[in-house]
Short mmCIF file of C-alpha atoms in Angstrom, two decimals:
data_model
loop_
_atom_site.label_atom_id
_atom_site.label_comp_id
_atom_site.label_asym_id
_atom_site.label_seq_id
_atom_site.Cartn_x
_atom_site.Cartn_y
_atom_site.Cartn_z
CA MET A 19 -29.13 5.63 -101.21
CA SER A 20 -31.37 8.25 -101.19
CA GLU A 21 -34.53 8.81 -101.87
CA ARG A 22 -35.40 9.67 -105.59
CA PRO A 23 -36.69 12.92 -106.02
CA MET A 24 -40.05 13.14 -106.76
CA PRO A 25 -42.85 15.89 -107.55
CA ASP A 26 -44.60 17.04 -104.05
CA THR A 27 -48.05 16.95 -105.40
CA THR A 28 -49.79 14.11 -107.09
CA GLU A 29 -53.20 13.21 -107.86
CA VAL A 30 -52.74 9.29 -106.55
CA LEU A 31 -49.96 8.18 -103.77
CA ILE A 32 -49.57 4.41 -103.80
CA ILE A 33 -47.54 3.05 -100.63
CA GLY A 34 -45.68 -0.11 -101.56
CA ALA A 35 -44.21 -1.37 -104.83
CA GLY A 36 -45.21 -5.17 -104.24
CA PHE A 37 -47.40 -7.04 -107.01
CA ALA A 38 -50.26 -4.85 -105.38
CA GLY A 39 -48.29 -1.19 -105.86
CA MET A 40 -47.01 -2.08 -109.25
CA TYR A 41 -50.26 -3.00 -110.53
CA LEU A 42 -51.98 0.02 -109.27
CA LEU A 43 -49.53 2.20 -111.03
CA HIS A 44 -50.22 0.73 -114.08
CA ARG A 45 -53.67 1.03 -114.02
CA MET A 46 -53.50 4.74 -113.02
CA ARG A 47 -51.46 5.35 -116.11
CA GLY A 48 -54.08 3.69 -118.20
CA LEU A 49 -56.30 6.09 -116.83
CA GLY A 50 -54.01 9.21 -117.65
CA ILE A 51 -53.83 9.76 -113.55
CA ALA A 52 -50.71 10.97 -112.31
CA ALA A 53 -49.20 8.54 -109.50
CA GLN A 54 -46.43 7.96 -107.75
CA VAL A 55 -44.99 4.92 -105.62
CA LEU A 56 -43.12 5.67 -102.32
CA GLU A 57 -41.24 2.30 -101.73
CA ALA A 58 -39.46 1.52 -98.39
CA GLY A 59 -37.00 -0.96 -100.00
CA ASP A 60 -34.35 -0.30 -102.87
CA GLY A 61 -36.51 -2.76 -105.16
CA VAL A 62 -40.08 -3.94 -106.20
CA GLY A 63 -41.47 -7.27 -105.21
CA GLY A 64 -43.08 -6.34 -101.52
CA THR A 65 -43.11 -9.67 -99.49
CA TRP A 66 -40.63 -11.26 -102.00
CA TYR A 67 -38.02 -8.51 -101.55
CA TRP A 68 -37.57 -8.67 -97.75
CA ASN A 69 -38.29 -12.23 -97.28
CA ARG A 70 -35.12 -13.99 -98.60
CA TYR A 71 -34.53 -16.68 -95.98
CA PRO A 72 -33.43 -19.91 -97.18
CA GLY A 73 -36.30 -22.14 -98.39
CA ALA A 74 -38.81 -19.24 -99.17
CA ARG A 75 -41.11 -20.62 -101.53
CA CYS A 76 -44.40 -19.97 -102.66
CA ASP A 77 -47.43 -22.25 -101.48
CA VAL A 78 -49.57 -21.20 -104.89
CA GLU A 79 -48.23 -22.97 -107.81
CA SER A 80 -46.54 -20.86 -110.40
CA MET A 81 -48.88 -21.13 -112.98
CA GLN A 82 -51.66 -19.57 -111.09
CA TYR A 83 -49.34 -17.12 -108.74
CA SER A 84 -49.21 -14.49 -111.49
CA TYR A 85 -50.61 -11.70 -112.91
CA ALA A 86 -53.57 -12.13 -115.15
CA PHE A 87 -54.17 -8.54 -116.56
CA SER A 88 -51.35 -9.24 -119.53
CA GLU A 89 -51.79 -11.67 -121.67
CA GLU A 90 -48.39 -10.76 -122.87
CA LEU A 91 -46.79 -11.39 -119.37
CA GLN A 92 -48.56 -14.57 -119.22
CA GLN A 93 -47.33 -16.00 -122.27
CA GLU A 94 -43.99 -14.86 -122.21
CA TRP A 95 -43.10 -15.61 -118.55
CA ASP A 96 -41.43 -19.06 -118.16
CA TRP A 97 -41.48 -20.94 -114.65
CA SER A 98 -39.11 -23.30 -113.82
CA GLU A 99 -40.66 -25.23 -110.78
CA ARG A 100 -44.24 -26.26 -109.74
CA PHE A 101 -43.72 -23.93 -106.82
CA ALA A 102 -41.32 -21.03 -107.37
CA ALA A 103 -38.70 -19.88 -104.62
CA GLN A 104 -38.27 -16.93 -103.68
CA PRO A 105 -35.50 -15.54 -106.24
CA GLU A 106 -37.68 -16.48 -109.34
CA ILE A 107 -40.70 -14.38 -107.94
CA LEU A 108 -38.45 -11.57 -107.29
CA ARG A 109 -36.99 -12.23 -110.58
CA TYR A 110 -40.67 -11.91 -111.86
CA ALA A 111 -41.53 -8.95 -110.26
CA ASN A 112 -38.44 -7.43 -111.78
CA HIS A 113 -39.50 -8.14 -115.05
CA VAL A 114 -42.67 -6.99 -115.06
CA ALA A 115 -41.38 -3.57 -113.38
CA ASP A 116 -38.86 -3.51 -116.53
CA ARG A 117 -41.53 -4.95 -119.16
CA LEU A 118 -44.14 -2.02 -117.95
CA ASP A 119 -41.67 0.71 -117.11
CA LEU A 120 -42.79 1.06 -113.83
CA ARG A 121 -39.54 2.13 -111.78
CA ARG A 122 -39.86 6.16 -113.17
CA ASP A 123 -42.91 6.41 -110.98
CA ILE A 124 -41.30 4.89 -108.13
CA ALA A 125 -39.35 6.50 -105.10
CA PHE A 126 -37.22 3.90 -103.46
CA ASN A 127 -35.84 3.96 -100.09
CA SER A 128 -39.05 6.24 -99.15
CA ARG A 129 -40.55 4.79 -96.07
CA ALA A 130 -43.92 6.63 -95.17
CA THR A 131 -44.40 7.70 -91.58
CA ALA A 132 -47.47 9.83 -91.50
CA GLY A 133 -50.33 10.79 -93.56
CA ASP A 134 -52.80 13.64 -92.74
CA PHE A 135 -56.20 14.43 -94.16
CA ASP A 136 -56.76 18.09 -94.96
CA GLU A 137 -60.43 18.88 -95.12
CA ALA A 138 -59.97 22.50 -96.73
CA SER A 139 -58.13 20.95 -99.67
CA GLU A 140 -59.58 17.35 -99.84
CA SER A 141 -55.77 15.71 -99.99
CA TRP A 142 -53.79 13.75 -98.00
CA LEU A 143 -50.17 15.37 -96.98
CA VAL A 144 -47.77 12.30 -96.69
CA THR A 145 -44.42 12.73 -94.84
CA THR A 146 -41.59 10.23 -95.49
CA GLU A 147 -39.15 9.00 -93.15
CA ALA A 148 -36.51 11.60 -94.81
CA GLY A 149 -38.92 14.36 -94.04
CA ARG A 150 -40.49 14.87 -97.34
CA ARG A 151 -43.95 15.99 -97.65
CA ILE A 152 -46.25 15.14 -100.70
CA THR A 153 -49.40 15.95 -101.19
CA THR A 154 -51.83 13.74 -102.70
CA ARG A 155 -56.13 13.63 -103.57
CA HIS A 156 -55.97 10.06 -103.01
CA LEU A 157 -54.09 7.75 -100.53
CA ILE A 158 -53.52 3.82 -101.74
CA LEU A 159 -51.95 1.79 -99.30
CA ALA A 160 -50.49 -1.05 -100.81
CA THR A 161 -48.14 -2.17 -97.90
CA GLY A 162 -49.02 -5.83 -97.60
CA CYS A 163 -50.46 -8.26 -95.15
CA LEU A 164 -47.39 -9.78 -94.00
CA SER A 165 -44.50 -7.12 -94.26
CA SER A 166 -44.35 -6.23 -90.27
CA ALA A 167 -42.03 -8.85 -89.11
CA ARG A 168 -42.20 -9.21 -85.26
CA LEU A 169 -39.17 -10.17 -82.63
CA PRO A 170 -40.78 -11.59 -79.59
CA ASP A 171 -40.37 -9.91 -76.11
CA ILE A 172 -37.62 -12.15 -74.67
CA PRO A 173 -35.30 -10.59 -72.09
CA GLY A 174 -31.60 -10.73 -73.02
CA ILE A 175 -31.88 -10.43 -77.07
CA GLY A 176 -29.28 -7.41 -77.04
CA ASP A 177 -27.00 -9.54 -74.70
CA PHE A 178 -26.39 -12.19 -77.43
CA ALA A 179 -22.74 -12.44 -78.49
CA GLY A 180 -23.73 -14.13 -82.01
CA GLN A 181 -26.12 -13.07 -84.98
CA ILE A 182 -29.50 -12.66 -84.92
CA TYR A 183 -31.69 -12.84 -88.01
CA HIS A 184 -35.43 -12.81 -88.66
CA THR A 185 -37.06 -14.63 -91.58
CA GLY A 186 -38.84 -11.47 -92.65
CA GLN A 187 -35.90 -9.43 -92.92
CA TRP A 188 -33.31 -11.69 -94.22
CA PRO A 189 -29.71 -10.09 -95.51
CA HIS A 190 -29.60 -9.75 -99.03
CA GLU A 191 -26.36 -11.28 -99.57
CA GLY A 192 -27.57 -14.48 -97.48
CA VAL A 193 -26.29 -16.21 -94.79
CA ASP A 194 -23.89 -18.97 -94.48
CA PHE A 195 -24.33 -21.23 -91.30
CA SER A 196 -21.86 -23.88 -92.41
CA GLY A 197 -20.05 -24.79 -89.12
CA GLN A 198 -22.29 -23.15 -86.87
CA ARG A 199 -24.42 -24.48 -83.84
CA VAL A 200 -28.05 -22.53 -84.99
CA ALA A 201 -31.37 -22.16 -83.04
CA VAL A 202 -34.70 -21.27 -85.21
CA ILE A 203 -37.09 -20.12 -82.65
CA GLY A 204 -40.84 -20.58 -84.25
CA THR A 205 -42.48 -23.42 -85.99
CA GLY A 206 -44.76 -21.44 -88.39
CA SER A 207 -44.93 -21.18 -92.43
CA SER A 208 -41.33 -19.96 -92.95
CA ALA A 209 -39.86 -21.81 -90.41
CA ILE A 210 -41.31 -24.82 -91.82
CA GLN A 211 -39.71 -23.97 -94.93
CA ALA A 212 -36.53 -22.78 -93.70
CA ILE A 213 -35.67 -25.29 -91.18
CA PRO A 214 -34.68 -28.24 -93.81
CA VAL A 215 -32.42 -26.00 -95.91
CA ILE A 216 -30.55 -24.70 -92.55
CA ALA A 217 -30.29 -28.20 -91.26
CA ARG A 218 -28.11 -29.22 -94.55
CA GLU A 219 -25.68 -26.30 -93.60
CA ALA A 220 -25.61 -26.22 -89.89
CA ALA A 221 -23.48 -28.61 -87.89
CA HIS A 222 -26.00 -28.31 -85.01
CA LEU A 223 -29.59 -27.00 -85.25
CA THR A 224 -32.06 -26.35 -82.27
CA VAL A 225 -35.54 -25.83 -83.17
CA PHE A 226 -37.62 -24.27 -80.64
CA GLN A 227 -41.49 -24.96 -80.97
CA ARG A 228 -44.51 -23.13 -79.23
CA THR A 229 -47.29 -24.52 -81.09
CA PRO A 230 -47.16 -27.22 -83.81
CA ASN A 231 -48.58 -26.56 -87.31
CA PHE A 232 -50.19 -28.73 -89.69
CA SER A 233 -48.09 -29.11 -92.81
CA ILE A 234 -48.51 -31.20 -96.28
CA PRO A 235 -45.81 -31.81 -98.52
CA SER A 236 -45.27 -30.04 -101.54
CA ARG A 237 -44.32 -32.55 -103.99
CA ASN A 238 -42.52 -29.62 -105.81
CA GLY A 239 -40.42 -30.33 -108.78
CA PRO A 240 -39.41 -28.68 -112.02
CA MET A 241 -42.13 -27.46 -114.16
CA THR A 242 -42.71 -29.20 -117.39
CA GLU A 243 -43.28 -28.04 -120.49
CA ASP A 244 -46.80 -29.98 -120.97
CA TYR A 245 -48.15 -28.66 -117.98
CA ALA A 246 -46.96 -25.02 -118.63
CA GLN A 247 -48.88 -25.17 -122.05
CA SER A 248 -51.76 -26.58 -120.83
CA TRP A 249 -52.53 -23.25 -118.78
CA LYS A 250 -50.80 -21.08 -121.04
CA GLN A 251 -53.27 -22.67 -123.93
CA ASP A 252 -56.38 -21.96 -121.48
CA TYR A 253 -55.58 -19.00 -119.16
CA ALA A 254 -58.48 -16.94 -119.88
CA ALA A 255 -60.91 -19.75 -118.94
CA ARG A 256 -59.07 -21.23 -115.91
CA ARG A 257 -58.33 -17.73 -114.52
CA ALA A 258 -61.91 -16.91 -114.68
CA ALA A 259 -62.87 -20.24 -113.24
CA ALA A 260 -60.22 -19.35 -110.34
CA ARG A 261 -61.75 -16.11 -109.47
CA GLN A 262 -65.01 -17.79 -108.48
CA MET A 263 -63.07 -20.52 -105.86
CA ARG A 264 -63.42 -19.84 -102.28
CA THR A 265 -59.63 -19.44 -102.51
CA GLY A 266 -59.08 -17.95 -105.84
CA ILE A 267 -57.32 -21.03 -106.65
CA LEU A 268 -58.04 -23.61 -109.23
CA TYR A 269 -58.03 -27.28 -107.84
CA ASN A 270 -60.55 -29.94 -107.99
CA LEU A 271 -62.92 -28.91 -105.08
CA SER A 272 -65.15 -31.78 -103.64
CA ARG A 273 -68.69 -30.89 -102.99
CA THR A 274 -69.20 -34.03 -100.91
CA PRO A 275 -69.42 -33.91 -97.04
CA ALA A 276 -66.72 -36.07 -95.60
CA MET A 277 -69.19 -38.03 -93.52
CA GLU A 278 -71.17 -39.19 -96.22
CA VAL A 279 -68.91 -41.73 -97.57
CA SER A 280 -67.05 -44.58 -95.64
CA GLU A 281 -63.76 -44.59 -93.72
CA ALA A 282 -62.28 -46.69 -96.30
CA GLU A 283 -63.64 -43.67 -99.08
CA ARG A 284 -62.41 -40.98 -96.97
CA ARG A 285 -58.99 -42.24 -96.36
CA ALA A 286 -58.49 -42.80 -100.27
CA GLU A 287 -59.02 -39.58 -100.97
CA TYR A 288 -56.73 -37.90 -98.26
CA GLU A 289 -54.06 -40.34 -99.30
CA ALA A 290 -54.74 -39.25 -103.14
CA ARG A 291 -54.30 -35.57 -102.07
CA TRP A 292 -51.31 -36.16 -99.74
CA ALA A 293 -49.65 -37.81 -102.61
CA ALA A 294 -50.15 -34.97 -104.48
CA GLY A 295 -49.38 -32.32 -102.20
CA GLY A 296 -50.30 -28.62 -101.79
CA THR A 297 -52.69 -26.90 -100.01
CA ALA A 298 -55.60 -28.57 -102.32
CA PHE A 299 -55.76 -31.35 -99.36
CA MET A 300 -57.86 -28.86 -97.52
CA ALA A 301 -60.40 -29.58 -100.55
CA ALA A 302 -60.75 -33.19 -100.45
CA PHE A 303 -64.27 -32.55 -98.72
CA ALA A 304 -66.70 -29.70 -98.68
CA ASP A 305 -67.21 -29.23 -94.99
CA LEU A 306 -63.69 -29.62 -93.68
CA LEU A 307 -64.01 -25.98 -92.53
CA THR A 308 -67.24 -25.82 -91.03
CA ASN A 309 -67.69 -29.41 -89.54
CA ARG A 310 -65.73 -30.38 -86.54
CA ALA A 311 -66.32 -34.20 -87.00
CA ALA A 312 -65.31 -33.85 -90.73
CA ASN A 313 -61.76 -31.77 -89.83
CA ASP A 314 -61.20 -34.49 -87.10
CA THR A 315 -60.97 -36.97 -89.82
CA ALA A 316 -58.56 -35.21 -91.96
CA ALA A 317 -56.57 -34.14 -88.84
CA GLU A 318 -56.16 -37.44 -87.77
CA PHE A 319 -55.07 -38.57 -91.03
CA VAL A 320 -51.90 -35.93 -90.84
CA ARG A 321 -51.06 -36.69 -87.32
CA GLU A 322 -50.72 -40.62 -88.66
CA LYS A 323 -48.57 -39.17 -91.60
CA ILE A 324 -46.59 -36.99 -89.06
CA ARG A 325 -45.90 -40.41 -86.77
CA GLY A 326 -45.22 -41.77 -89.58
CA LEU A 327 -42.24 -39.49 -90.94
CA VAL A 328 -40.51 -38.71 -88.07
CA LYS A 329 -38.77 -42.03 -86.21
CA LYS A 330 -38.54 -41.32 -82.55
CA PRO A 331 -42.13 -41.21 -81.06
CA GLU A 332 -41.36 -38.66 -78.42
CA VAL A 333 -40.49 -36.40 -80.75
CA ALA A 334 -43.54 -37.00 -83.41
CA GLU A 335 -45.88 -36.32 -80.43
CA ILE A 336 -44.54 -32.82 -79.73
CA LEU A 337 -44.56 -32.03 -83.71
CA VAL A 338 -48.53 -33.47 -83.90
CA PRO A 339 -50.86 -30.59 -83.64
CA LYS A 340 -53.55 -31.26 -81.11
CA ASN A 341 -54.64 -27.68 -79.98
CA HIS A 342 -56.93 -26.72 -83.35
CA PRO A 343 -58.50 -27.92 -86.25
CA ILE A 344 -56.51 -28.81 -89.18
CA GLY A 345 -56.86 -25.63 -91.80
CA THR A 346 -57.78 -22.87 -89.27
CA LYS A 347 -54.09 -21.98 -88.78
CA ARG A 348 -52.39 -21.37 -92.18
CA ILE A 349 -52.24 -24.72 -93.66
CA CYS A 350 -48.24 -25.05 -94.48
CA VAL A 351 -46.55 -27.31 -97.34
CA ASP A 352 -43.26 -28.24 -97.07
CA THR A 353 -40.05 -30.35 -98.27
CA ALA A 354 -38.88 -32.70 -96.05
CA TYR A 355 -39.71 -30.91 -92.67
CA TYR A 356 -40.75 -33.74 -90.59
CA GLU A 357 -38.11 -36.28 -91.90
CA THR A 358 -35.48 -33.38 -90.91
CA PHE A 359 -36.04 -34.04 -86.98
CA ASN A 360 -34.71 -37.86 -87.88
CA LEU A 361 -31.12 -36.08 -88.33
CA PRO A 362 -28.63 -36.65 -85.51
CA HIS A 363 -27.83 -33.42 -85.31
CA VAL A 364 -31.20 -31.70 -85.26
CA LYS A 365 -33.13 -31.33 -81.65
CA LEU A 366 -36.46 -30.13 -80.96
CA VAL A 367 -37.36 -28.20 -77.75
CA ASP A 368 -41.21 -28.33 -76.79
CA VAL A 369 -41.39 -24.50 -75.18
CA HIS A 370 -44.53 -25.20 -73.61
CA GLN A 371 -42.39 -27.72 -71.53
CA SER A 372 -39.44 -25.78 -71.17
CA PRO A 373 -40.77 -22.21 -71.83
CA ILE A 374 -37.76 -19.87 -72.98
CA THR A 375 -36.76 -17.62 -70.07
CA ARG A 376 -34.30 -15.59 -71.81
CA ILE A 377 -31.30 -15.05 -74.41
CA THR A 378 -28.09 -15.02 -72.97
CA ALA A 379 -24.56 -13.87 -74.44
CA GLU A 380 -24.19 -17.78 -75.45
CA GLY A 381 -27.52 -18.64 -76.73
CA VAL A 382 -31.10 -19.19 -75.42
CA GLU A 383 -32.21 -20.59 -72.12
CA ALA A 384 -34.97 -22.68 -71.71
CA GLY A 385 -36.59 -25.13 -69.17
CA GLY A 386 -33.51 -24.59 -67.08
CA THR A 387 -31.41 -25.58 -69.67
CA ARG A 388 -28.55 -23.30 -71.81
CA HIS A 389 -28.51 -24.10 -75.12
CA ALA A 390 -25.35 -22.33 -76.61
CA VAL A 391 -25.48 -21.38 -80.30
CA ASP A 392 -23.71 -19.30 -82.50
CA SER A 393 -26.69 -17.61 -84.39
CA ILE A 394 -30.56 -17.28 -83.39
CA VAL A 395 -33.05 -17.47 -86.57
CA PHE A 396 -36.62 -15.79 -85.23
CA ALA A 397 -39.35 -17.19 -87.52
CA THR A 398 -41.91 -15.69 -85.37
CA GLY A 399 -43.94 -14.11 -87.96
CA PHE A 400 -45.33 -10.81 -88.54
CA ASP A 401 -48.02 -8.42 -87.48
CA ALA A 402 -50.30 -9.31 -89.75
CA MET A 403 -52.69 -7.34 -92.00
CA THR A 404 -52.23 -4.23 -89.39
CA GLY A 405 -48.79 -3.79 -88.40
CA THR A 406 -47.31 -2.06 -91.33
CA ILE A 407 -50.38 0.43 -91.62
CA LEU A 408 -50.39 1.36 -87.94
CA ALA A 409 -46.79 1.68 -88.22
CA MET A 410 -47.80 5.16 -90.15
CA ASP A 411 -49.29 7.72 -88.12
CA LEU A 412 -52.45 7.97 -90.20
CA ARG A 413 -55.23 10.87 -89.36
CA GLY A 414 -58.49 11.05 -91.24
CA ARG A 415 -61.04 13.80 -90.36
CA ASP A 416 -60.79 16.06 -87.23
CA GLY A 417 -57.20 14.42 -86.89
CA VAL A 418 -58.61 11.55 -85.41
CA SER A 419 -55.78 8.73 -85.52
CA LEU A 420 -56.42 5.35 -87.20
CA ARG A 421 -54.54 3.61 -84.32
CA ASP A 422 -57.17 4.89 -82.17
CA VAL A 423 -60.09 4.21 -84.46
CA TRP A 424 -58.46 0.55 -84.38
CA ALA A 425 -57.85 0.42 -81.03
CA ASP A 426 -60.10 -2.76 -80.52
CA GLY A 427 -59.19 -4.11 -83.72
CA PRO A 428 -59.49 -3.16 -87.27
CA ARG A 429 -63.05 -1.75 -88.71
CA THR A 430 -63.04 -1.43 -92.12
CA HIS A 431 -65.99 -1.61 -95.31
CA LEU A 432 -64.89 -4.62 -97.33
CA GLY A 433 -61.19 -4.29 -96.59
CA LEU A 434 -61.06 -1.26 -98.91
CA MET A 435 -61.87 2.07 -97.01
CA VAL A 436 -62.30 3.12 -93.30
CA ALA A 437 -65.19 5.74 -91.82
CA GLY A 438 -63.68 9.10 -91.35
CA PHE A 439 -60.73 8.58 -93.71
CA PRO A 440 -61.48 10.17 -97.08
CA ASN A 441 -60.15 8.91 -100.11
CA LEU A 442 -58.16 6.55 -98.24
CA PHE A 443 -57.73 3.01 -99.74
CA MET A 444 -56.03 -0.31 -98.77
CA ILE A 445 -55.60 -2.89 -101.10
CA THR A 446 -56.13 -6.50 -99.40
CA GLY A 447 -56.94 -5.18 -96.10
CA PRO A 448 -58.60 -6.20 -92.81
CA GLY A 449 -62.04 -7.20 -94.07
CA SER A 450 -61.08 -8.84 -97.32
CA PRO A 451 -60.30 -12.24 -98.42
CA SER A 452 -56.51 -11.61 -98.80
CA VAL A 453 -54.46 -13.90 -96.46
CA LEU A 454 -56.98 -16.54 -96.87
CA SER A 455 -56.56 -16.71 -100.79
CA ASN A 456 -54.38 -16.69 -103.98
CA MET A 457 -52.97 -12.96 -102.77
CA ILE A 458 -52.48 -11.95 -106.58
CA VAL A 459 -56.08 -12.86 -107.49
CA SER A 460 -57.60 -10.82 -104.73
CA ILE A 461 -54.63 -8.03 -105.55
CA GLU A 462 -56.18 -7.68 -109.14
CA GLN A 463 -59.71 -7.59 -108.20
CA HIS A 464 -58.81 -4.85 -105.40
CA VAL A 465 -57.20 -2.77 -107.85
CA ASP A 466 -59.49 -3.27 -110.40
CA TRP A 467 -62.36 -2.19 -107.93
CA VAL A 468 -60.13 1.05 -106.88
CA THR A 469 -59.33 2.02 -110.31
CA ASP A 470 -63.01 1.78 -111.53
CA ALA A 471 -63.90 3.87 -108.34
CA LEU A 472 -61.54 6.58 -109.34
CA ALA A 473 -62.64 6.49 -112.53
CA HIS A 474 -66.06 7.13 -111.78
CA LEU A 475 -65.46 9.84 -109.07
CA ARG A 476 -63.52 11.51 -112.26
CA ALA A 477 -66.17 10.96 -114.90
CA GLN A 478 -68.86 12.47 -112.47
CA GLY A 479 -66.76 15.32 -111.01
CA LEU A 480 -66.24 13.95 -107.72
CA SER A 481 -63.77 14.50 -105.29
CA THR A 482 -63.86 12.50 -102.41
CA MET A 483 -65.18 8.97 -101.28
CA GLU A 484 -65.63 7.70 -97.81
CA THR A 485 -67.61 4.80 -96.28
CA THR A 486 -70.14 5.51 -94.20
CA LEU A 487 -69.61 4.28 -90.43
CA GLN A 488 -73.14 2.40 -90.75
CA ALA A 489 -71.62 0.19 -93.96
CA GLN A 490 -68.62 -0.35 -92.25
CA GLU A 491 -69.99 -1.79 -88.95
CA ASP A 492 -72.50 -3.73 -90.92
CA TRP A 493 -69.63 -5.34 -92.90
CA VAL A 494 -67.60 -5.96 -89.50
CA ALA A 495 -70.57 -7.58 -88.12
CA HIS A 496 -70.95 -9.77 -91.41
CA VAL A 497 -67.24 -10.64 -91.05
CA ASN A 498 -67.57 -11.93 -88.06
CA GLU A 499 -70.78 -13.90 -88.45
CA VAL A 500 -69.35 -15.60 -91.30
CA ALA A 501 -66.23 -16.31 -89.66
CA HIS A 502 -68.56 -18.13 -86.85
CA ARG A 503 -70.17 -20.27 -89.25
CA THR A 504 -66.83 -22.03 -89.72
CA LEU A 505 -63.81 -23.51 -87.57
CA TYR A 506 -61.55 -21.21 -87.90
CA PRO A 507 -62.05 -18.90 -84.70
CA GLN A 508 -61.29 -22.17 -82.72
CA ALA A 509 -57.68 -21.46 -83.37
CA ASN A 510 -55.20 -18.60 -81.93
CA SER A 511 -53.52 -17.58 -84.71
CA TRP A 512 -52.91 -14.30 -86.58
CA TYR A 513 -55.87 -14.48 -88.49
CA MET A 514 -57.16 -13.26 -84.99
CA GLY A 515 -53.79 -11.17 -84.06
CA ALA A 516 -53.37 -13.61 -81.42
CA ASN A 517 -49.54 -14.02 -81.99
CA ILE A 518 -49.12 -10.25 -81.13
CA PRO A 519 -49.21 -9.55 -77.39
CA GLY A 520 -52.15 -6.93 -76.45
CA LYS A 521 -53.44 -6.76 -79.73
CA PRO A 522 -57.37 -6.98 -79.97
CA GLN A 523 -58.55 -10.33 -81.04
CA LEU A 524 -61.25 -9.66 -84.37
CA PHE A 525 -60.97 -12.11 -86.52
CA MET A 526 -59.57 -10.18 -89.80
CA PRO A 527 -59.85 -11.99 -93.06
CA TYR A 528 -63.27 -12.39 -94.94
CA VAL A 529 -63.47 -16.19 -94.99
CA GLY A 530 -66.95 -15.88 -97.60
CA GLY A 531 -64.57 -16.83 -100.37
CA VAL A 532 -63.31 -14.89 -103.42
CA GLY A 533 -65.96 -15.33 -105.83
CA THR A 534 -68.45 -14.25 -103.24
CA TYR A 535 -66.97 -11.04 -101.94
CA ARG A 536 -66.49 -10.57 -105.84
CA GLU A 537 -69.76 -10.50 -106.42
CA ILE A 538 -70.71 -8.09 -103.32
CA CYS A 539 -68.30 -5.73 -104.37
CA ASP A 540 -69.47 -5.51 -108.32
CA GLU A 541 -72.79 -5.21 -106.93
CA ILE A 542 -71.87 -2.11 -104.75
CA ALA A 543 -70.23 -0.69 -107.86
CA ALA A 544 -72.99 -1.28 -110.23
CA GLY A 545 -75.35 0.24 -107.78
CA GLY A 546 -73.64 3.28 -107.90
CA TYR A 547 -71.59 2.84 -104.38
CA PRO A 548 -74.44 2.46 -101.62
CA GLY A 549 -72.52 2.33 -98.47
CA PHE A 550 -70.08 4.84 -99.67
CA ARG A 551 -70.28 8.97 -99.40
CA LEU A 552 -69.18 10.47 -102.80
CA THR A 553 -68.97 14.43 -102.80
CA ALA A 554 -67.91 17.09 -104.98
CA ARG A 555 -66.09 19.82 -104.17
CA ARG A 556 -68.50 22.55 -104.64
CA GLN A 557 -70.93 20.24 -102.60
CA ALA A 558 -68.63 20.55 -99.67
CA GLU A 559 -68.05 24.10 -99.52
CA ALA A 560 -71.62 24.67 -100.10
CA ALA A 561 -72.26 22.75 -96.56
CA GLU A 562 -69.71 24.82 -94.91
#
């Protein structure tokens, strides 16, 4: 399928037709601003378009993982499960696209490869993979935080005679593993969801684990009418409350420090959260992410649960995380993940003890043992937050490359803009709550902020907006200072870029909380955008 013809000029060009790109397009239309979207895939949905692996599911409850901007959308859509699976979320995204008639302004199968800022015209020239060139006043990156899949650098991948898959680039027609010997490499969030499903099909499954992760049972089940209506009848109040939560998710958040209650009280609270399921487990006490002693009590509780679920003690010990505080890597939710390792046809390989040395034509060689398989599934994650952005050759003032500017790690102001790159906005970029939050809450907040900023520029007759270098550096320092008040930096996580060899390690998301971050952004907008340089075209000409 070829790129859809589109105008060569537009006021706003949006990259990506996921939840951020779709809402941006809707808001631009509301302002009467000419806008177009470039989407690399042939459909909307973003991460839910690409990530179709078995068991793919959202870890935020369905009633909260949806747009809040439209009361009609909130009321008319009915979710079938407490935690929606990928196909249902993709159907929801397509419903929104149809309901708002968005597709007519989206060019599918159009991958942006470069963007150059022209100072004379104060505009961006964007080039696509097919060679199309589009001029735009404002360039907005809605490329997603987890959309740049990565394969590990293991010798011999090209020699494998069977099929190779990546959870982030799953075939749209699906994969039937019936009767096959399957290897899954990786045990992060995607693998934890996929492994139980693959195990139900495969004749034999070998899981290669480098680092064990903490996972909480989801307790997923059918959506009940009563629960759905409790939200639909009170959406306005509940959405407002969620926007003030640290994660943008409304749940029972304890204000009590863990060590201020007895051991019996702590255990009772953990048991109740474990029975309820989901990531709200980490809200059991107020200081689980700031106090190591408190965190240890939660981590040890989950370790005990893992040992109780996995029948073979030696296998359980491999699955028990011991090298990071609970919650400092992405906390996972699962359905029968640990129990899967009790099945006779499922084998676990500890890559720390038996490193993978190469992929052969027959399978995986690790620790001197050859594991013959028919298919290999790489669940090895993403070049998170920056990968898709840096895959484009973006050049700002004086032709400076964003890749060079970010050579030592991503530096932004508010996760929204980069100094030296006027009129270039990022949605949920590094330096914002993004991946530590309910993404749709953070997406809507960023889209609304950018939309209001563009409306302000238009109303004031201004043509460019750009963060100052000082504001950017102050924000980067603040993001890292806040992070180091917590336990997060104690983990070698993709939050730090640690999963990408050679990637500079800088804590990328803002851990200060969705509510606090929103207040900071609102204050900046209300104050006339201090920390940003806003100029009119005539000012730029006078300066010359």
